[in-house]
CSV table of C-alpha atoms in Angstrom, one decimal:
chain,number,residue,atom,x,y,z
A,1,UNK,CA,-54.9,211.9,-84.4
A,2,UNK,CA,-53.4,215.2,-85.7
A,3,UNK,CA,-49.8,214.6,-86.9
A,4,UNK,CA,-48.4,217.7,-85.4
A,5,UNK,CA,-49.6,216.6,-81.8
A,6,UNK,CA,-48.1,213.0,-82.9
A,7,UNK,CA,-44.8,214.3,-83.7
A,8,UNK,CA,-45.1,216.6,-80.4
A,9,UNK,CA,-45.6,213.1,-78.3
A,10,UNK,CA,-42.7,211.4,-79.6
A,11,UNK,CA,-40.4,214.7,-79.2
A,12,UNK,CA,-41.5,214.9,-75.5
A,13,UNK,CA,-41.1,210.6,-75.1
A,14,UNK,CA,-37.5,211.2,-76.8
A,15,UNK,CA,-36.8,214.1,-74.8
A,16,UNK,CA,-37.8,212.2,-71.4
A,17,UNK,CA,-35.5,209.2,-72.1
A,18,UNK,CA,-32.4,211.5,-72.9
A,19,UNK,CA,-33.2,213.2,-69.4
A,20,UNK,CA,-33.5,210.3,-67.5
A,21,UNK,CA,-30.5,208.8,-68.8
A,22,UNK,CA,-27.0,210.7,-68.0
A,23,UNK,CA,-24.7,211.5,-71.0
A,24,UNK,CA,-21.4,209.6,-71.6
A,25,UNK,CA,-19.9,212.5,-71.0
A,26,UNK,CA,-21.4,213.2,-67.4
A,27,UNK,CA,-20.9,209.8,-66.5
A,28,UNK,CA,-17.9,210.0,-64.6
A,29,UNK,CA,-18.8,213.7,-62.6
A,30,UNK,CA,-21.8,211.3,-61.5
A,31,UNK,CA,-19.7,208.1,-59.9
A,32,UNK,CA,-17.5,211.4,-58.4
A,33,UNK,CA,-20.7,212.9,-56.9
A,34,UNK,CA,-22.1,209.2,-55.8
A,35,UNK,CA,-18.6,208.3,-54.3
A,36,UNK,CA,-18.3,204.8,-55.4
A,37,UNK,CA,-18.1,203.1,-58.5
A,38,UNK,CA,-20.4,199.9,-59.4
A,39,UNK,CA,-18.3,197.1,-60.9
A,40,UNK,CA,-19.2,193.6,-61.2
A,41,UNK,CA,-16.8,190.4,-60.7
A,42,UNK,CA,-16.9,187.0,-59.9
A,43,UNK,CA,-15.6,185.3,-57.0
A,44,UNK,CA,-12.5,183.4,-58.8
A,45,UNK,CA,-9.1,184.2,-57.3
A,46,UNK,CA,-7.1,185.7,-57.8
A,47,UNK,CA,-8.5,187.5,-60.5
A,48,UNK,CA,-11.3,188.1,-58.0
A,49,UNK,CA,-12.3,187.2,-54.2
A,50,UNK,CA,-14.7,187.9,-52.0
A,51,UNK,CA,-13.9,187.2,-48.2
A,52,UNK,CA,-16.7,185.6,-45.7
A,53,UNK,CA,-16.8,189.3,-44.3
A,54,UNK,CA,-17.9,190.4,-47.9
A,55,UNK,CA,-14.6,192.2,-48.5
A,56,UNK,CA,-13.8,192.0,-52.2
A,57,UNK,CA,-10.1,192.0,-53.3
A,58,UNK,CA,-8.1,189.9,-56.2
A,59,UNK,CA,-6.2,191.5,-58.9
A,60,UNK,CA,-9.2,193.3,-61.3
A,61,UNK,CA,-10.8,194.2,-57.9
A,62,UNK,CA,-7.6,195.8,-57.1
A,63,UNK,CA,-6.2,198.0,-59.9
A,64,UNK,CA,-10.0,198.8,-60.7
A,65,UNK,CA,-9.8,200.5,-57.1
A,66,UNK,CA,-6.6,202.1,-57.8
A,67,UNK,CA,-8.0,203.5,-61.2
A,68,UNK,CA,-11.2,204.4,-60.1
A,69,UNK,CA,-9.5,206.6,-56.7
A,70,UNK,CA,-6.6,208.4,-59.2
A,71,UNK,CA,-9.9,209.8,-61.6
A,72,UNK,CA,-11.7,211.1,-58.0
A,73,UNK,CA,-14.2,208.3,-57.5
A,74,UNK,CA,-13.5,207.1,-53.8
A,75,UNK,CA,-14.7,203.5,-53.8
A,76,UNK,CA,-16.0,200.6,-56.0
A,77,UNK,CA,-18.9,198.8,-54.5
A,78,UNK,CA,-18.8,195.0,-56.0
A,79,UNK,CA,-21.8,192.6,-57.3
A,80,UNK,CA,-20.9,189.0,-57.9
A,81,UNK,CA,-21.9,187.9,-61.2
A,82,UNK,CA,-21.7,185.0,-63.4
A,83,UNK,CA,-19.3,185.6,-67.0
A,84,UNK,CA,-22.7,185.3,-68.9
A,85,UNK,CA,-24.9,187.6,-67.3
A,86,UNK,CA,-21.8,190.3,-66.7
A,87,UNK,CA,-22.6,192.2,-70.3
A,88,UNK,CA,-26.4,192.1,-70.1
A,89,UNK,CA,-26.1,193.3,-66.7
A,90,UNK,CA,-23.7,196.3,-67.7
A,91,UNK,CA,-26.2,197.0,-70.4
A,92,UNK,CA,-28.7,197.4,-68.6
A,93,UNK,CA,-26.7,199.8,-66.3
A,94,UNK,CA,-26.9,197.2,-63.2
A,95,UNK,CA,-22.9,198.0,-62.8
A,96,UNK,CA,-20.6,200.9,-64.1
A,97,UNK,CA,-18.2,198.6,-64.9
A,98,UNK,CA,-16.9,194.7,-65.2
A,99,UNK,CA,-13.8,194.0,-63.5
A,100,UNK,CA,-14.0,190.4,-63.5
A,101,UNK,CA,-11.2,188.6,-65.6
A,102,UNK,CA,-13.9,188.7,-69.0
A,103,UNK,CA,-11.5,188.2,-71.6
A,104,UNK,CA,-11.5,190.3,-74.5
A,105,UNK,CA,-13.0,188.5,-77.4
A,106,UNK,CA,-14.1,190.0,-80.8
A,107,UNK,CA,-17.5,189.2,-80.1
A,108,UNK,CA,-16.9,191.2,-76.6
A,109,UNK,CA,-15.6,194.1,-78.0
A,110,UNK,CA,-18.3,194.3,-80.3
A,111,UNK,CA,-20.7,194.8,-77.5
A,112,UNK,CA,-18.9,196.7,-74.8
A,113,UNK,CA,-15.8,199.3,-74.9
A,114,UNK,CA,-12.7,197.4,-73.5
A,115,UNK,CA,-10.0,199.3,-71.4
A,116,UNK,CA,-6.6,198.5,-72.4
A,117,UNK,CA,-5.3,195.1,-71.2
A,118,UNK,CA,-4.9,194.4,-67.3
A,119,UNK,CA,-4.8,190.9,-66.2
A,120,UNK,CA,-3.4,188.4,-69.0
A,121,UNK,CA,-3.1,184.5,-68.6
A,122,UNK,CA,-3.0,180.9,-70.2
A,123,UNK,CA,-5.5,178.0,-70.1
A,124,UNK,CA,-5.1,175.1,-67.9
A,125,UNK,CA,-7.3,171.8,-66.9
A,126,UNK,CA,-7.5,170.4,-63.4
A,127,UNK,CA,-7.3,166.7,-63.8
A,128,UNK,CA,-7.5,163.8,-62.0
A,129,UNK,CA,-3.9,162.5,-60.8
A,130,UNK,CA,-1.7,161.4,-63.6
A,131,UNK,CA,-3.8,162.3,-66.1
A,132,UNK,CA,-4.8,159.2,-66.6
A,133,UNK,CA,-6.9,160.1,-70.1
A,134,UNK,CA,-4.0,162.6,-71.7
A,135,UNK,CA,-5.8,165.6,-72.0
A,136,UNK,CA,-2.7,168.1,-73.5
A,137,UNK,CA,-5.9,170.3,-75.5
A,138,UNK,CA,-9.4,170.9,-75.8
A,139,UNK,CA,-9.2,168.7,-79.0
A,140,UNK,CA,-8.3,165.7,-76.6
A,141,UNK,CA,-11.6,166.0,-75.0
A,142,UNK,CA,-13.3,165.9,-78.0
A,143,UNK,CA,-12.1,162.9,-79.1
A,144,UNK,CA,-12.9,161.6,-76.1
A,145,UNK,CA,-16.2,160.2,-76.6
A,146,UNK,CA,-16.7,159.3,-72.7
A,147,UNK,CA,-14.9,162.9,-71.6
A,148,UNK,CA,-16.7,165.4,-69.5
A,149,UNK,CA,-15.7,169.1,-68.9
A,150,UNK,CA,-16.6,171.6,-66.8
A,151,UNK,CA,-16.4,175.1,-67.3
A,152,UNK,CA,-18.1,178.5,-66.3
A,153,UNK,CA,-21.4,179.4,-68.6
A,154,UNK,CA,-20.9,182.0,-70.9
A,155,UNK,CA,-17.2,181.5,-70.2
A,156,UNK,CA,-13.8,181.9,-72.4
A,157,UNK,CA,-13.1,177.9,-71.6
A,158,UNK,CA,-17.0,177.0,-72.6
A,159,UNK,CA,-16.6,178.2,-75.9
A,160,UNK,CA,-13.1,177.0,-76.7
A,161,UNK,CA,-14.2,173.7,-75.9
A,162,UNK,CA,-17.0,173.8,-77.9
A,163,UNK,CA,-15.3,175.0,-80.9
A,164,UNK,CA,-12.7,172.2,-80.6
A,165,UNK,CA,-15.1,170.2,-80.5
A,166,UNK,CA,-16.6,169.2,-78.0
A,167,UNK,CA,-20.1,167.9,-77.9
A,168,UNK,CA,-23.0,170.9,-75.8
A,169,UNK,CA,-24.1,167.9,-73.8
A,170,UNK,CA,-20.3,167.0,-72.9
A,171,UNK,CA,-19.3,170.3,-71.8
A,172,UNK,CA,-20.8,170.6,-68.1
A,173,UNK,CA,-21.8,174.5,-66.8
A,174,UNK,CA,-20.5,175.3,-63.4
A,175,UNK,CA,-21.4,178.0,-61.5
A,176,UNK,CA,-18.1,178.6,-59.6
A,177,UNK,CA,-14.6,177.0,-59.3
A,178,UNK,CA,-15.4,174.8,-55.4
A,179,UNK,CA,-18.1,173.0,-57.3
A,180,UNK,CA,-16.0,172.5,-60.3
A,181,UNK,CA,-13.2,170.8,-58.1
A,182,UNK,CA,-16.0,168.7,-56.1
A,183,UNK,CA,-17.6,167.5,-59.6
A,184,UNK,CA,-13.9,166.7,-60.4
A,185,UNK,CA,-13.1,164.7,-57.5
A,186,UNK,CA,-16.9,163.1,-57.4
A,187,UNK,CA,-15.8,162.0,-61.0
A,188,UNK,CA,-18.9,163.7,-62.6
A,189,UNK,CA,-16.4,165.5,-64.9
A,190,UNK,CA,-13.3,164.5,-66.1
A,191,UNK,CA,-11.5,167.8,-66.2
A,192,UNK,CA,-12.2,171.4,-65.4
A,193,UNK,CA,-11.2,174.5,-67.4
A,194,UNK,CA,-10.0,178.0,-66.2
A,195,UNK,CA,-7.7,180.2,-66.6
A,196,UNK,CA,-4.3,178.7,-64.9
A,197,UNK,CA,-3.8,180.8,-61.8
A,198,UNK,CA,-7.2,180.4,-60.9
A,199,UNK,CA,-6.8,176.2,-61.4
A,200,UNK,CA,-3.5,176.8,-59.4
A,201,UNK,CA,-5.2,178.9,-56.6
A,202,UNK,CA,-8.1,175.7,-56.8
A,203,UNK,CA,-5.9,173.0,-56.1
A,204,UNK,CA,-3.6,174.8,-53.7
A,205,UNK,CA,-6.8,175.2,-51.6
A,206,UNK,CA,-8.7,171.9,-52.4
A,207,UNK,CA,-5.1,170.1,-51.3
A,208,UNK,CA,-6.1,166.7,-52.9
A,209,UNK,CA,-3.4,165.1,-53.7
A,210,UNK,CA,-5.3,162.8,-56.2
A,211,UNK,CA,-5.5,166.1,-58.7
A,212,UNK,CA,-3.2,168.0,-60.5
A,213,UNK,CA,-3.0,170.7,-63.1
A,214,UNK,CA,-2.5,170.2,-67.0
A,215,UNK,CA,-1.3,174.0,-68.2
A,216,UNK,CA,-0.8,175.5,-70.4
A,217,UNK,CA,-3.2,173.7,-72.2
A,218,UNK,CA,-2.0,173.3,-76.1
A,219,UNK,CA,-3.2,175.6,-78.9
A,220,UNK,CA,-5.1,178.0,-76.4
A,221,UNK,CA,-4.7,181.1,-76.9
A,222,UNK,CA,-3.3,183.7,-74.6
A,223,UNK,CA,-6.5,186.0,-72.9
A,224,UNK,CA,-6.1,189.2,-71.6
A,225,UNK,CA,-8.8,190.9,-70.0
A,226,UNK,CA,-9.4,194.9,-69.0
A,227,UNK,CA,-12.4,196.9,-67.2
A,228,UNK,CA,-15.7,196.9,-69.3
A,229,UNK,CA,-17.5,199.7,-69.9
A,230,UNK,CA,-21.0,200.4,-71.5
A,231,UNK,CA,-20.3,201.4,-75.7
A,232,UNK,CA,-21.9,204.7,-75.1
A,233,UNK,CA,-19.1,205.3,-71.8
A,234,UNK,CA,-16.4,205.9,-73.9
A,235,UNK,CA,-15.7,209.1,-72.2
A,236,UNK,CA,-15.4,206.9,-68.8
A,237,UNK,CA,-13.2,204.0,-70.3
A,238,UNK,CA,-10.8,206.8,-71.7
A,239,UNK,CA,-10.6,208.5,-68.5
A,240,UNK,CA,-10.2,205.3,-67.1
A,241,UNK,CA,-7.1,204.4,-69.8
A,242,UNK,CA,-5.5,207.6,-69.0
A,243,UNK,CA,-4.8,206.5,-65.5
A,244,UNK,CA,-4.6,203.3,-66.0
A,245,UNK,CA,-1.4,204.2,-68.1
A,246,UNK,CA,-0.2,206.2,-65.4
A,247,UNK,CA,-0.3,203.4,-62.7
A,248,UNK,CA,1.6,201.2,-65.6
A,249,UNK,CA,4.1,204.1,-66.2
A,250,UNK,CA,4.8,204.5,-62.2
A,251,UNK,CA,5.6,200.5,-61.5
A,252,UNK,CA,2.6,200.9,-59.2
A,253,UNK,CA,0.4,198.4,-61.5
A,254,UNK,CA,3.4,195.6,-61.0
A,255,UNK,CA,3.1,196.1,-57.0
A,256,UNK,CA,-0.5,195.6,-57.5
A,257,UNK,CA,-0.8,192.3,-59.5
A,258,UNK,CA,2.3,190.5,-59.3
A,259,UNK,CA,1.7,189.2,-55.5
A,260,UNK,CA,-1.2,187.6,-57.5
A,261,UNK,CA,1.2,185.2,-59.8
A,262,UNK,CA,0.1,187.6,-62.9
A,263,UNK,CA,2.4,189.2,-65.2
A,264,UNK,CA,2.5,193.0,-65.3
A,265,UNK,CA,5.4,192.5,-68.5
A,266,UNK,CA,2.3,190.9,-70.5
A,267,UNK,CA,0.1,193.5,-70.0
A,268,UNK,CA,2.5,196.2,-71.8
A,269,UNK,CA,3.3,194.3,-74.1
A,270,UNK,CA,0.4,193.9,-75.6
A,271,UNK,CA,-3.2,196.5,-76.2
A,272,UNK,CA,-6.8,196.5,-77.0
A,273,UNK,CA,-6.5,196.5,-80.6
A,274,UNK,CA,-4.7,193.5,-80.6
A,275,UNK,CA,-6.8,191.7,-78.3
A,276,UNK,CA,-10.3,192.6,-79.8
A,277,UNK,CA,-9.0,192.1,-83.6
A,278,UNK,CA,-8.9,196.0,-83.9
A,279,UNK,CA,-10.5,199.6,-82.6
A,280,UNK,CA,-12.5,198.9,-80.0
């Protein structure tokens, strides 16, 4: 085949894929035209919830709404997701955006671009009452030899427990925080992992009084998580910072995500950088 016509093909194949995809930069003039922004969550309160009517609310859900209204997009319409299939699926430009409670981790940043810090928390186990094994950490359970945990797949708690330690057949995969509490209480694990309000919001509804909550749990680190963008969206996420600062700035931000137990304090305090080990 002449080269000329070669180089001609791959020019026009090139040329097709740039048109079909929009520019960073056009990104957010298209969410204004659509009227809604895509964002993906899970349904773990209060980071997130998702009402038997389908009405999604919970803190992310909330200031993402907020955010997304102040840069002239009306709406965010909500796909429930689990943690590990959240970055694949904004990759793959199944969601504009992840508002779900996905901690920023290096390996994270590395693969998406991070707004700055919204909803921050601790670690916590739910346990059966009296913590009758003395789990403090997610070294205890490894030195458990007979210890079960639970934890969401692809999950901040899955991977700190298997970095302390914690055998892969030992740590148990749940798909969402009800069957985490009913594997708890069925004795198929002995403790489950999430972020403390979300164990706290567990056990208020589960109102067994034969579990409890072991929080914070010792030498876990402190998570803050922000709305995730695809790498090449920068111009989105920066548009999306500069209100976001704004809401912050007004006292607004508090109004939204303190009725949800979370700390508005922590969330200025701390940045991006900081959380993602630098730029991101």
């Amino acid at each position: 085949m002449n080269k000329g016509f070669c180089a001609r093909l791959v020019l026009a194949a090139v040329s097709a894929v740039a048109f079909a995809l929009p520019a960073a930069a056009d990104t957010l003039e298209n969410l204004k035209e659509q009227g809604f922004a895509r964002i993906a969550i899970a349904n773990e309160p209060p980071f997130t919830a998702v009402a038997a009517d389908g009405k999604v609310s919970g803190a992310g859900p909330d200031v993402a709404r907020e955010v997304f209204k102040r840069m002239g997009v009306p709406d965010v319409v909500a796909s429930i997701s689990e943690y590990g299939a959240m970055i694949p699926g904004l990759q793959a430009r199944r969601f504009d955006a992840v508002t779900a409670g996905l901690f920023m981790k290096p390996e994270r940043c590395r693969a998406v671009a991070y707004s700055q810090p919204i909803l921050c928390d601790g670690e916590a186990f739910a346990v059966k009452k009296g913590n009758p094994s003395n789990f403090q950490s997610y070294a205890d359970i490894a030195a458990n030899p007979d210890a079960k945990i639970g934890a969401p797949g692809g999950g901040t708690e899955e991977r700190l427990a298997l970095e302390a330690g914690v055998p892969r057949e030992r740590v148990i995969v749940v798909p969402d925080g009800q069957s985490g509490i009913k594997m708890l209480q069925d004795g198929r694990i002995d403790a489950y992992s999430l972020p403390i309000l979300s164990i706290q919001d567990l056990l208020k509804k589960a109102s067994d009084p034969n579990i409890e909550m072991v929080g914070p749990v010792k030498n876990a680190p402190v998570y803050c998580d922000g709305a995730a963008f695809r790498k090449q969206d920068t111009a989105l996420r920066d548009a999306f910072d500069k209100e976001l600062a704004a809401l912050k700035q007004s006292g607004e931000f508090a109004k939204i995500v303190e009725p949800y137990g979370f700390s508005a304090k922590v969330a200025l305090e701390t940045n991006r950088d900081a959380m993602c080990g630098g730029p991101n």
